[in-house]
Amino acid sequence: MGSRNVLHVTFVCTGNTCRSPMAEVIAGRIIAEKGIEHVTVGSAGSAAWPGDPASDGAREAAREAGLDLESHRSMPLTQEVVAASGLLLCMTGHHLRRCEELGGQGRSRLLTEMAGEEGRVDDPFGGSARVYRATFDQLVRLVGVVLDTVARDAESES
């Protein structure tokens, strides 16, 4: 395999305890299963406190799918995080605007729009296990579509 640039994708939500960490572990599994070597993933929150664990609901939804969020700790969205990201995938318009304010113009997208859908990924925080599972399932669908596109685009550029 020749030299290839690595694209770092950061998923962005509010507290970095529910949606973005679930998206990160979903993406990590897809990357491993498909052998995508030129994409790495992370997550951050536009209003996150550093070091908070993933929410109970997010950990349980991930666990039911065979994924592990036990070691996740929240990370605030900063200029440094934005600068290190080749693509910022946002759950809502608020997150998109915050990424752009921090220098992510041209690299920030709504996850739903990039997957060819309308709307946003609603915050399950405080919801029932069913709400978390529905959000997790939505993220599985969206992240799968987006990673296929990102991997295909990166292949055509190399």
PDB file of C-alpha atoms in Angstrom:
ATOM      1  CA  MET A   1       0.000   0.000   0.000  1.00  0.00           C
ATOM      2  CA  GLY A   2       1.323   3.430  -0.919  1.00  0.00           C
ATOM      3  CA  SER A   3       1.537   6.533   1.199  1.00  0.00           C
ATOM      4  CA  ARG A   4      -1.904   7.821   2.057  1.00  0.00           C
ATOM      5  CA  ASN A   5      -3.212  10.731   4.064  1.00  0.00           C
ATOM      6  CA  VAL A   6      -5.238   9.798   7.111  1.00  0.00           C
ATOM      7  CA  LEU A   7      -8.564  11.551   7.588  1.00  0.00           C
ATOM      8  CA  HIS A   8      -9.538  12.161  11.210  1.00  0.00           C
ATOM      9  CA  VAL A   9     -13.316  12.350  11.667  1.00  0.00           C
ATOM     10  CA  THR A  10     -14.715  13.888  14.853  1.00  0.00           C
ATOM     11  CA  PHE A  11     -18.340  13.327  15.845  1.00  0.00           C
ATOM     12  CA  VAL A  12     -19.800  16.304  17.725  1.00  0.00           C
ATOM     13  CA  CYS A  13     -22.762  16.530  20.099  1.00  0.00           C
ATOM     14  CA  THR A  14     -23.437  18.596  23.221  1.00  0.00           C
ATOM     15  CA  GLY A  15     -22.015  16.799  26.254  1.00  0.00           C
ATOM     16  CA  ASN A  16     -19.961  14.064  24.541  1.00  0.00           C
ATOM     17  CA  THR A  17     -21.690  11.489  26.733  1.00  0.00           C
ATOM     18  CA  CYS A  18     -24.431  10.090  24.458  1.00  0.00           C
ATOM     19  CA  ARG A  19     -24.632  10.633  20.685  1.00  0.00           C
ATOM     20  CA  SER A  20     -21.051  11.373  19.678  1.00  0.00           C
ATOM     21  CA  PRO A  21     -19.435   8.587  21.734  1.00  0.00           C
ATOM     22  CA  MET A  22     -21.990   6.105  20.369  1.00  0.00           C
ATOM     23  CA  ALA A  23     -21.196   7.303  16.834  1.00  0.00           C
ATOM     24  CA  GLU A  24     -17.466   7.008  17.549  1.00  0.00           C
ATOM     25  CA  VAL A  25     -17.634   3.364  18.669  1.00  0.00           C
ATOM     26  CA  ILE A  26     -19.992   2.476  15.822  1.00  0.00           C
ATOM     27  CA  ALA A  27     -17.551   4.045  13.353  1.00  0.00           C
ATOM     28  CA  GLY A  28     -14.628   2.281  15.006  1.00  0.00           C
ATOM     29  CA  ARG A  29     -16.295  -1.079  14.500  1.00  0.00           C
ATOM     30  CA  ILE A  30     -17.138  -0.329  10.850  1.00  0.00           C
ATOM     31  CA  ILE A  31     -13.556   0.808  10.198  1.00  0.00           C
ATOM     32  CA  ALA A  32     -12.182  -2.390  11.755  1.00  0.00           C
ATOM     33  CA  GLU A  33     -14.648  -4.678   9.962  1.00  0.00           C
ATOM     34  CA  LYS A  34     -14.044  -3.090   6.558  1.00  0.00           C
ATOM     35  CA  GLY A  35     -10.299  -2.690   7.026  1.00  0.00           C
ATOM     36  CA  ILE A  36     -10.413   1.056   6.388  1.00  0.00           C
ATOM     37  CA  GLU A  37      -6.869   2.152   7.190  1.00  0.00           C
ATOM     38  CA  HIS A  38      -7.017   5.805   6.195  1.00  0.00           C
ATOM     39  CA  VAL A  39      -9.790   7.012   8.535  1.00  0.00           C
ATOM     40  CA  THR A  40      -9.571   7.550  12.299  1.00  0.00           C
ATOM     41  CA  VAL A  41     -12.387   8.703  14.559  1.00  0.00           C
ATOM     42  CA  GLY A  42     -12.932  10.645  17.747  1.00  0.00           C
ATOM     43  CA  SER A  43     -15.672  12.634  19.450  1.00  0.00           C
ATOM     44  CA  ALA A  44     -16.176  15.864  21.364  1.00  0.00           C
ATOM     45  CA  GLY A  45     -18.942  17.963  22.887  1.00  0.00           C
ATOM     46  CA  SER A  46     -19.795  21.606  22.302  1.00  0.00           C
ATOM     47  CA  ALA A  47     -20.656  22.022  26.007  1.00  0.00           C
ATOM     48  CA  ALA A  48     -18.789  19.053  27.482  1.00  0.00           C
ATOM     49  CA  TRP A  49     -17.005  18.962  30.800  1.00  0.00           C
ATOM     50  CA  PRO A  50     -13.753  17.036  30.465  1.00  0.00           C
ATOM     51  CA  GLY A  51     -13.654  13.550  31.897  1.00  0.00           C
ATOM     52  CA  ASP A  52     -17.337  12.630  32.258  1.00  0.00           C
ATOM     53  CA  PRO A  53     -18.222   9.002  31.478  1.00  0.00           C
ATOM     54  CA  ALA A  54     -20.687   8.053  28.766  1.00  0.00           C
ATOM     55  CA  SER A  55     -24.263   8.092  30.031  1.00  0.00           C
ATOM     56  CA  ASP A  56     -25.746   4.884  31.399  1.00  0.00           C
ATOM     57  CA  GLY A  57     -28.172   4.701  28.471  1.00  0.00           C
ATOM     58  CA  ALA A  58     -25.408   5.113  25.888  1.00  0.00           C
ATOM     59  CA  ARG A  59     -23.247   2.479  27.580  1.00  0.00           C
ATOM     60  CA  GLU A  60     -26.167   0.032  27.689  1.00  0.00           C
ATOM     61  CA  ALA A  61     -27.172   0.623  24.043  1.00  0.00           C
ATOM     62  CA  ALA A  62     -23.558   0.084  22.978  1.00  0.00           C
ATOM     63  CA  ARG A  63     -23.206  -3.002  25.177  1.00  0.00           C
ATOM     64  CA  GLU A  64     -26.349  -4.535  23.614  1.00  0.00           C
ATOM     65  CA  ALA A  65     -24.633  -4.166  20.226  1.00  0.00           C
ATOM     66  CA  GLY A  66     -21.386  -5.705  21.469  1.00  0.00           C
ATOM     67  CA  LEU A  67     -19.560  -2.375  21.783  1.00  0.00           C
ATOM     68  CA  ASP A  68     -17.837  -0.902  24.826  1.00  0.00           C
ATOM     69  CA  LEU A  69     -18.139   2.667  26.090  1.00  0.00           C
ATOM     70  CA  GLU A  70     -16.894   1.950  29.617  1.00  0.00           C
ATOM     71  CA  SER A  71     -13.565   3.735  29.144  1.00  0.00           C
ATOM     72  CA  HIS A  72     -15.014   6.753  27.297  1.00  0.00           C
ATOM     73  CA  ARG A  73     -14.415  10.130  28.918  1.00  0.00           C
ATOM     74  CA  SER A  74     -15.920  13.326  27.553  1.00  0.00           C
ATOM     75  CA  MET A  75     -13.809  15.886  25.754  1.00  0.00           C
ATOM     76  CA  PRO A  76     -14.771  19.500  25.063  1.00  0.00           C
ATOM     77  CA  LEU A  77     -14.843  20.775  21.499  1.00  0.00           C
ATOM     78  CA  THR A  78     -11.893  23.182  21.216  1.00  0.00           C
ATOM     79  CA  GLN A  79     -10.012  24.966  18.452  1.00  0.00           C
ATOM     80  CA  GLU A  80      -7.337  22.277  18.754  1.00  0.00           C
ATOM     81  CA  VAL A  81      -9.862  19.461  18.279  1.00  0.00           C
ATOM     82  CA  VAL A  82     -11.357  21.257  15.284  1.00  0.00           C
ATOM     83  CA  ALA A  83      -7.917  21.933  13.766  1.00  0.00           C
ATOM     84  CA  ALA A  84      -6.956  18.257  14.096  1.00  0.00           C
ATOM     85  CA  SER A  85     -10.139  17.098  12.346  1.00  0.00           C
ATOM     86  CA  GLY A  86     -10.426  16.666   8.609  1.00  0.00           C
ATOM     87  CA  LEU A  87     -14.182  16.203   8.952  1.00  0.00           C
ATOM     88  CA  LEU A  88     -16.507  17.228  11.791  1.00  0.00           C
ATOM     89  CA  LEU A  89     -19.828  15.371  11.776  1.00  0.00           C
ATOM     90  CA  CYS A  90     -22.414  17.226  13.825  1.00  0.00           C
ATOM     91  CA  MET A  91     -25.675  16.015  15.335  1.00  0.00           C
ATOM     92  CA  THR A  92     -27.529  19.362  15.074  1.00  0.00           C
ATOM     93  CA  GLY A  93     -27.243  22.781  13.492  1.00  0.00           C
ATOM     94  CA  HIS A  94     -26.083  24.207  16.826  1.00  0.00           C
ATOM     95  CA  HIS A  95     -23.082  21.868  16.822  1.00  0.00           C
ATOM     96  CA  LEU A  96     -22.363  22.736  13.194  1.00  0.00           C
ATOM     97  CA  ARG A  97     -22.332  26.465  13.951  1.00  0.00           C
ATOM     98  CA  ARG A  98     -20.044  25.926  16.951  1.00  0.00           C
ATOM     99  CA  CYS A  99     -17.571  23.940  14.838  1.00  0.00           C
ATOM    100  CA  GLU A 100     -17.556  26.717  12.255  1.00  0.00           C
ATOM    101  CA  GLU A 101     -17.018  29.355  14.967  1.00  0.00           C
ATOM    102  CA  LEU A 102     -13.935  27.393  16.060  1.00  0.00           C
ATOM    103  CA  GLY A 103     -12.447  27.338  12.555  1.00  0.00           C
ATOM    104  CA  GLY A 104     -14.117  24.303  11.012  1.00  0.00           C
ATOM    105  CA  GLN A 105     -15.641  26.041   7.993  1.00  0.00           C
ATOM    106  CA  GLY A 106     -15.708  23.746   4.988  1.00  0.00           C
ATOM    107  CA  ARG A 107     -15.016  20.670   7.148  1.00  0.00           C
ATOM    108  CA  SER A 108     -18.179  20.666   9.284  1.00  0.00           C
ATOM    109  CA  ARG A 109     -21.296  18.794   8.157  1.00  0.00           C
ATOM    110  CA  LEU A 110     -24.545  17.614   9.653  1.00  0.00           C
ATOM    111  CA  LEU A 111     -24.334  13.840   9.978  1.00  0.00           C
ATOM    112  CA  THR A 112     -27.879  13.439   8.665  1.00  0.00           C
ATOM    113  CA  GLU A 113     -27.289  15.591   5.580  1.00  0.00           C
ATOM    114  CA  MET A 114     -24.026  13.871   4.735  1.00  0.00           C
ATOM    115  CA  ALA A 115     -25.930  10.565   4.862  1.00  0.00           C
ATOM    116  CA  GLY A 116     -28.540  11.956   2.458  1.00  0.00           C
ATOM    117  CA  GLU A 117     -31.256  12.437   5.078  1.00  0.00           C
ATOM    118  CA  GLU A 118     -33.028  15.435   6.546  1.00  0.00           C
ATOM    119  CA  GLY A 119     -33.319  16.452  10.166  1.00  0.00           C
ATOM    120  CA  ARG A 120     -30.959  15.892  13.030  1.00  0.00           C
ATOM    121  CA  VAL A 121     -29.953  13.325  15.618  1.00  0.00           C
ATOM    122  CA  ASP A 122     -31.958  14.161  18.726  1.00  0.00           C
ATOM    123  CA  ASP A 123     -30.376  13.945  22.163  1.00  0.00           C
ATOM    124  CA  PRO A 124     -31.521  10.832  24.055  1.00  0.00           C
ATOM    125  CA  PHE A 125     -30.146  12.159  27.374  1.00  0.00           C
ATOM    126  CA  GLY A 126     -32.575  11.351  30.172  1.00  0.00           C
ATOM    127  CA  GLY A 127     -34.692   9.148  27.910  1.00  0.00           C
ATOM    128  CA  SER A 128     -35.691   5.526  28.313  1.00  0.00           C
ATOM    129  CA  ALA A 129     -33.632   2.563  27.139  1.00  0.00           C
ATOM    130  CA  ARG A 130     -35.920   2.451  24.091  1.00  0.00           C
ATOM    131  CA  VAL A 131     -35.030   6.061  23.216  1.00  0.00           C
ATOM    132  CA  TYR A 132     -31.308   5.290  23.488  1.00  0.00           C
ATOM    133  CA  ARG A 133     -31.688   2.174  21.311  1.00  0.00           C
ATOM    134  CA  ALA A 134     -33.561   4.188  18.682  1.00  0.00           C
ATOM    135  CA  THR A 135     -30.800   6.813  18.662  1.00  0.00           C
ATOM    136  CA  PHE A 136     -28.144   4.089  18.497  1.00  0.00           C
ATOM    137  CA  ASP A 137     -29.928   2.435  15.550  1.00  0.00           C
ATOM    138  CA  GLN A 138     -30.209   5.797  13.770  1.00  0.00           C
ATOM    139  CA  LEU A 139     -26.474   6.353  14.284  1.00  0.00           C
ATOM    140  CA  VAL A 140     -25.638   2.871  12.956  1.00  0.00           C
ATOM    141  CA  ARG A 141     -27.511   3.696   9.752  1.00  0.00           C
ATOM    142  CA  LEU A 142     -26.114   7.224   9.329  1.00  0.00           C
ATOM    143  CA  VAL A 143     -22.509   6.421  10.241  1.00  0.00           C
ATOM    144  CA  GLY A 144     -22.495   3.400   7.926  1.00  0.00           C
ATOM    145  CA  VAL A 145     -23.601   5.478   4.937  1.00  0.00           C
ATOM    146  CA  VAL A 146     -21.175   8.303   5.702  1.00  0.00           C
ATOM    147  CA  LEU A 147     -18.164   6.027   6.223  1.00  0.00           C
ATOM    148  CA  ASP A 148     -18.862   4.278   2.916  1.00  0.00           C
ATOM    149  CA  THR A 149     -18.819   7.685   1.217  1.00  0.00           C
ATOM    150  CA  VAL A 150     -15.721   8.898   3.070  1.00  0.00           C
ATOM    151  CA  ALA A 151     -13.804   5.676   2.350  1.00  0.00           C
ATOM    152  CA  ARG A 152     -14.801   5.731  -1.330  1.00  0.00           C
ATOM    153  CA  ASP A 153     -13.810   9.399  -1.710  1.00  0.00           C
ATOM    154  CA  ALA A 154     -10.472   8.784   0.016  1.00  0.00           C
ATOM    155  CA  GLU A 155      -9.793   5.784  -2.244  1.00  0.00           C
ATOM    156  CA  SER A 156     -10.426   7.854  -5.372  1.00  0.00           C
ATOM    157  CA  GLU A 157      -8.030  10.554  -4.126  1.00  0.00           C
ATOM    158  CA  SER A 158      -5.150   8.168  -3.444  1.00  0.00           C
TER     159      SER A 158
END
